[in-house]
Structure formats: structure tokens, C-alpha cells
mmCIF file of C-alpha atoms in Angstrom:
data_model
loop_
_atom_site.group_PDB
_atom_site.id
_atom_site.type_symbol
_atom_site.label_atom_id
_atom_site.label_comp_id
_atom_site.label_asym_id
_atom_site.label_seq_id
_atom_site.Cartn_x
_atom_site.Cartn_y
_atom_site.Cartn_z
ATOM 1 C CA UNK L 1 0.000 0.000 0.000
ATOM 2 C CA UNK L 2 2.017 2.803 -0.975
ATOM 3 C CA UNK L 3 0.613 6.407 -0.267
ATOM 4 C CA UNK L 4 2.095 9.567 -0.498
ATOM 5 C CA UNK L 5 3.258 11.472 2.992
ATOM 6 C CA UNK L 6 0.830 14.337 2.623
ATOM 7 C CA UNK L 7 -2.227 11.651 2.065
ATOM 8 C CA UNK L 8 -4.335 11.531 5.008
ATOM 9 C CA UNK L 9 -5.226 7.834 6.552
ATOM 10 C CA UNK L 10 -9.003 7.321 7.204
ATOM 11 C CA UNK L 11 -10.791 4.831 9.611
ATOM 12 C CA UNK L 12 -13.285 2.510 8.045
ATOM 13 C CA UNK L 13 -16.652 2.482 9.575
ATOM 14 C CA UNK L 14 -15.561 -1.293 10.876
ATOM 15 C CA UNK L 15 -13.208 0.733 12.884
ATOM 16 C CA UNK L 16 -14.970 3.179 14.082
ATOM 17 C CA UNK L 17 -17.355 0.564 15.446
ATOM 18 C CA UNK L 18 -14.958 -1.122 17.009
ATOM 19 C CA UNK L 19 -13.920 1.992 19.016
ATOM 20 C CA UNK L 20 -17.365 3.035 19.899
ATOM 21 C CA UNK L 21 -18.213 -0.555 21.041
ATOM 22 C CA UNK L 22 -14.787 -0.442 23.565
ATOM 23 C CA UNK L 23 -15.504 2.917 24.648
ATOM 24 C CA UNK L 24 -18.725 2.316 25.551
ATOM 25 C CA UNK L 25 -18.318 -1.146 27.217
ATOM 26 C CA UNK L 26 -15.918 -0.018 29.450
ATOM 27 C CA UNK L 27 -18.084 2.704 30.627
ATOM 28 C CA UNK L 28 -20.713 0.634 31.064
ATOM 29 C CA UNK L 29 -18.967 -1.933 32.944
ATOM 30 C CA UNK L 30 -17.241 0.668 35.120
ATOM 31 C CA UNK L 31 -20.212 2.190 35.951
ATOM 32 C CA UNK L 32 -21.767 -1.254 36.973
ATOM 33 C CA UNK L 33 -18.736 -1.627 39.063
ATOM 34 C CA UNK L 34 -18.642 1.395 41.090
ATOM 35 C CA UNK L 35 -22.157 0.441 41.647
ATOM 36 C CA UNK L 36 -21.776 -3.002 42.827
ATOM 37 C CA UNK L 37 -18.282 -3.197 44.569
ATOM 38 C CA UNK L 38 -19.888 -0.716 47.453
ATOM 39 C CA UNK L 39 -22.299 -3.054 47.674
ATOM 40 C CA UNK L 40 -20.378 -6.055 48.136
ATOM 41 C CA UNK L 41 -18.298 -4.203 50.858
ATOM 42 C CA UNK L 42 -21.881 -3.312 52.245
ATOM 43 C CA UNK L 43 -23.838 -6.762 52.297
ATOM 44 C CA UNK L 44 -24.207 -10.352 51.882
ATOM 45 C CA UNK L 45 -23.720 -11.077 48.576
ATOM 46 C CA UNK L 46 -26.970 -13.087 48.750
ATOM 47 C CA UNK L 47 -28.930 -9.876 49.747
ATOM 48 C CA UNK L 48 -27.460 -7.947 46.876
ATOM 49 C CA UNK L 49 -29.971 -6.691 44.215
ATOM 50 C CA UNK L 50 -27.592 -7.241 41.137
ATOM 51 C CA UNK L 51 -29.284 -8.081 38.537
ATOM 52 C CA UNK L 52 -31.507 -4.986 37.378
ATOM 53 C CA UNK L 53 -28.321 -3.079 37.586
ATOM 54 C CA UNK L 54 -26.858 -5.327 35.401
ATOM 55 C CA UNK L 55 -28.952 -5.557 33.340
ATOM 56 C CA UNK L 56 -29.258 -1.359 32.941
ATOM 57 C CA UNK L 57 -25.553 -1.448 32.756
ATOM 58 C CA UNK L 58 -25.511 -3.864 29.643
ATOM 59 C CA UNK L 59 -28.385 -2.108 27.610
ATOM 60 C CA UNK L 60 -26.746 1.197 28.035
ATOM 61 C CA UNK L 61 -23.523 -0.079 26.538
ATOM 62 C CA UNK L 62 -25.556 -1.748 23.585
ATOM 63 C CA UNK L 63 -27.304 1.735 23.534
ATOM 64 C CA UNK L 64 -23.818 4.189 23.392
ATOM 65 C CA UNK L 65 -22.368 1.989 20.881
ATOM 66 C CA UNK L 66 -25.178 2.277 18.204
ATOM 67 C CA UNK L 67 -25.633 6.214 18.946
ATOM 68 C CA UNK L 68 -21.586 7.055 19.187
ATOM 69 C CA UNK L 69 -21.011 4.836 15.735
ATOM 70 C CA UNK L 70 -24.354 6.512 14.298
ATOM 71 C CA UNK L 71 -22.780 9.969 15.274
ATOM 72 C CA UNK L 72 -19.350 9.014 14.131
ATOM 73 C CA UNK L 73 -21.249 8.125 10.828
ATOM 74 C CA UNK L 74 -22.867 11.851 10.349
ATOM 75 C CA UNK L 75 -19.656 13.347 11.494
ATOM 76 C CA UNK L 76 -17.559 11.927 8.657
ATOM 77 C CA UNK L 77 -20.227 11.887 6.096
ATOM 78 C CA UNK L 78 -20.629 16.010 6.958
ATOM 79 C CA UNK L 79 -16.731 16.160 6.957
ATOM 80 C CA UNK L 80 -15.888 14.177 4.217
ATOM 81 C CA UNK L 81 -18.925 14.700 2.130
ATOM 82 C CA UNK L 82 -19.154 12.489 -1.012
ATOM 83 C CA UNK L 83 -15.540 10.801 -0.653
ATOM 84 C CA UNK L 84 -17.014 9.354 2.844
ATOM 85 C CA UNK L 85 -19.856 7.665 0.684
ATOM 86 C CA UNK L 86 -17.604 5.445 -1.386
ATOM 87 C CA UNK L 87 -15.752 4.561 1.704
ATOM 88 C CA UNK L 88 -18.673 2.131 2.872
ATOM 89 C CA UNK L 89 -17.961 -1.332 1.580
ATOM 90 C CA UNK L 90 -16.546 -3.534 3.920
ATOM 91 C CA UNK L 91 -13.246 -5.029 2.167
ATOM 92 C CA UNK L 92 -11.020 -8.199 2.437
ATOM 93 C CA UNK L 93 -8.901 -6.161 5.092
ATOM 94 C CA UNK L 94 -12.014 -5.683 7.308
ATOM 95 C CA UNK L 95 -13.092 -9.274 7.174
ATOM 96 C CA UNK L 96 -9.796 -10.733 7.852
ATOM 97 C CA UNK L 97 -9.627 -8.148 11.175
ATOM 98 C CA UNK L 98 -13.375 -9.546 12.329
ATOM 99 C CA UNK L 99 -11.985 -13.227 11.933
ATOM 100 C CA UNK L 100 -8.970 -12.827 13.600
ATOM 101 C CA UNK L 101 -11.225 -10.917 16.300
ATOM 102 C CA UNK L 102 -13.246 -13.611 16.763
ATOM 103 C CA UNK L 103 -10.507 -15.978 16.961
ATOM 104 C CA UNK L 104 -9.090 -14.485 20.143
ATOM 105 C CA UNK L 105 -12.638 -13.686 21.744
ATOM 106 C CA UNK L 106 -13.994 -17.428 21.323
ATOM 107 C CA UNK L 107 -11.531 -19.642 23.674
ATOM 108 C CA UNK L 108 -11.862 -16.796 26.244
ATOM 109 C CA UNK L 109 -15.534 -16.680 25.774
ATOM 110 C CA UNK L 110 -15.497 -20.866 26.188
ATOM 111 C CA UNK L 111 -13.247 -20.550 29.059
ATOM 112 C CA UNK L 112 -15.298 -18.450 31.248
ATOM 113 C CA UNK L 113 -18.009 -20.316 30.411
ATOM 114 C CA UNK L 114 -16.952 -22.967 32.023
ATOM 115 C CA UNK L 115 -15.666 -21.724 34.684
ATOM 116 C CA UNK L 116 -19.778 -20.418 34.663
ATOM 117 C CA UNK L 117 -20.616 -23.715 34.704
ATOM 118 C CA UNK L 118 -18.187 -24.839 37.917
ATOM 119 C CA UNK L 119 -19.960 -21.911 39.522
ATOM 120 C CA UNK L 120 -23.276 -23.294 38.785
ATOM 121 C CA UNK L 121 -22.387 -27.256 39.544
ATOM 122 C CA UNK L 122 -20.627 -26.180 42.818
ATOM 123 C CA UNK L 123 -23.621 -23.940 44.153
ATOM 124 C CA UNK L 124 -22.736 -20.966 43.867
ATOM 125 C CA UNK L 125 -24.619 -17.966 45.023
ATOM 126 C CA UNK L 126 -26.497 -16.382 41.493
ATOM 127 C CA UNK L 127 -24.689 -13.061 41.984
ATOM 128 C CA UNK L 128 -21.443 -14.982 41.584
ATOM 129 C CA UNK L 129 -22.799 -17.019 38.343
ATOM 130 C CA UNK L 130 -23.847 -13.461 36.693
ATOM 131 C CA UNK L 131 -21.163 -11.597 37.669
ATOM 132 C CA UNK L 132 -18.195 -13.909 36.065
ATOM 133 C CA UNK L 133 -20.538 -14.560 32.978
ATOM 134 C CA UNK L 134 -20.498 -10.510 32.149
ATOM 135 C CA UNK L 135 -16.886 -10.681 33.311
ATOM 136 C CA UNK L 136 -16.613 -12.993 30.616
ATOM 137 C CA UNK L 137 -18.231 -11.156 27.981
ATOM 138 C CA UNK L 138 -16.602 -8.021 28.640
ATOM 139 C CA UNK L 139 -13.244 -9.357 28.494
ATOM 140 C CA UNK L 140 -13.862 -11.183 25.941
ATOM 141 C CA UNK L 141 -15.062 -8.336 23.608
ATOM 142 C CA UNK L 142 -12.670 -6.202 24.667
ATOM 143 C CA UNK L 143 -9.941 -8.622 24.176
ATOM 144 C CA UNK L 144 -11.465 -8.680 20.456
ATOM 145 C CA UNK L 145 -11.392 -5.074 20.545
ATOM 146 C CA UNK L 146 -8.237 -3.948 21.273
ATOM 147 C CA UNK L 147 -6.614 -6.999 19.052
ATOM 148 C CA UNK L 148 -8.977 -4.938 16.058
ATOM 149 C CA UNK L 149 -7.615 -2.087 17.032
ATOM 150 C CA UNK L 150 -4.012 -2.876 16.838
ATOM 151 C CA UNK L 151 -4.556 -5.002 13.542
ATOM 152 C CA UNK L 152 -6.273 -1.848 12.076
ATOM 153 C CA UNK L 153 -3.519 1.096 13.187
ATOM 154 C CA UNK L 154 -0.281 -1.667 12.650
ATOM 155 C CA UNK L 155 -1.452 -4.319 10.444
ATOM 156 C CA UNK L 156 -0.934 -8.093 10.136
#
């Protein structure tokens, strides 16, 4: 890919997505956190409400990522103008990113699972059981994430 110095380097919409998604998990699940770790210090685990909050804290981070990609959208389409509407396929490049994203995020997504599953066969408490299995979706998309991120800004 050769390109002159002066040329500027755009992000694809995959990779815009990909930063709204992070950015808005992480708030999400820090928000959840500084809601429930009081909590824990507070009470019984058993006596802790956990699961509306977690709930709320999951649909807000579905929520942020659609709006912040949707406004990243209008913001480059009112930047770039026409050039940013031929920019919309999704190449070879982009696919090969997603695999390799999903690569990385299934075994972690398998291994917390089962260790979901212990939980559950060992009798564990249900805050325990929902806790580690959002544990395990967050890291596991945000181990996807960042890997995008990096195979985006350095490559393969």
C-alpha cells in the first residue's frame, strides 16, 4: 500500500465501530462496578440486588455503541462529504480483522463459560454465576477489541 506522505489515513466504519463498542463497554462496565463493589463491601452477597443493575448497565452499553457509531457516521459523512460515501464497503482487510477478532474472543468466551458452569455445579450464590458470565463477555469483547484495534492502526 504505498501512499504519499501528505495523504491523510481514514478509519473505516468497521473501525470506528470497534472503538465506539470499547468505549462504551468499558463505561458501562465501570459504571456497573462502582455500583456493585460498594455493595459487596456493604452486604451479603446473597442480599445484593444485582441483577436490574446489570442488566441497565448492559443495555446502556448496547445503547452508546449504536448512537456514538451513528454519530461518528454523520460526522464523517458532513466532513468528508461524497468521498465518505464510497468509503462504505466492507473489504477483504475488514473481514480478515473480524476473523482474527473472533478468533481471540472465542476460547476466552469458552473458558469463562466454564468456569460459569463450575460456579453453577458447585452452588454458587447467582450473583457470583452473573457476575463472572459478564466478566466474561466483557473481556472477551474487549480482548477482540483492542486486538482490532491494533490489527487496524499496525497491520498483520
Amino acid at each position: 500500500m504505498d501512499m504519499a506522505d501528505d495523504e491523510p489515513l481514514y478509519t473505516t466504519r468497521e473501525e470506528r465501530q470497534v472503538w465506539s463498542q470499547l468505549a462504551c463497554m468499558v463505561v458501562s462496565a465501570a459504571a456497573y462496578t462502582a455500583w456493585v463493589l460498594p455493595e459487596v463491601a456493604r452486604h451479603p452477597v446473597a442480599g445484593i440486588h444485582w441483577v436490574v443493575p446489570l442488566f441497565w448497565a448492559t443495555l446502556a452499553g448496547l445503547v452508546c455503541t449504536v448512537v456514538v457509531a451513528v454519530v461518528l457516521e454523520i460526522v464523517v459523512v458532513v466532513r468528508r462529504g461524497a468521498e465518505a460515501k464510497s468509503a462504505v464497503t466492507v473489504d477483504v482487510r475488514d473481514r480478515e480483522i473480524g476473523r482474527r477478532g473472533v478468533r481471540l474472543a472465542t476460547p476466552v468466551m469458552g473458558t469463562g463459560l466454564a468456569a460459569v458452569l463450575v460456579l453453577a455445579a458447585r452452588g454458587a450464590d447467582d450473583f457470583w454465576i452473573g457476575n463472572v458470565a459478564f466478566l466474561t463477555g466483557l473481556v472477551a469483547a474487549v480482548a477482540e477489541s483492542i486486538l482490532k484495534i491494533r490489527l487496524y492502526r499496525r497491520g498483520f
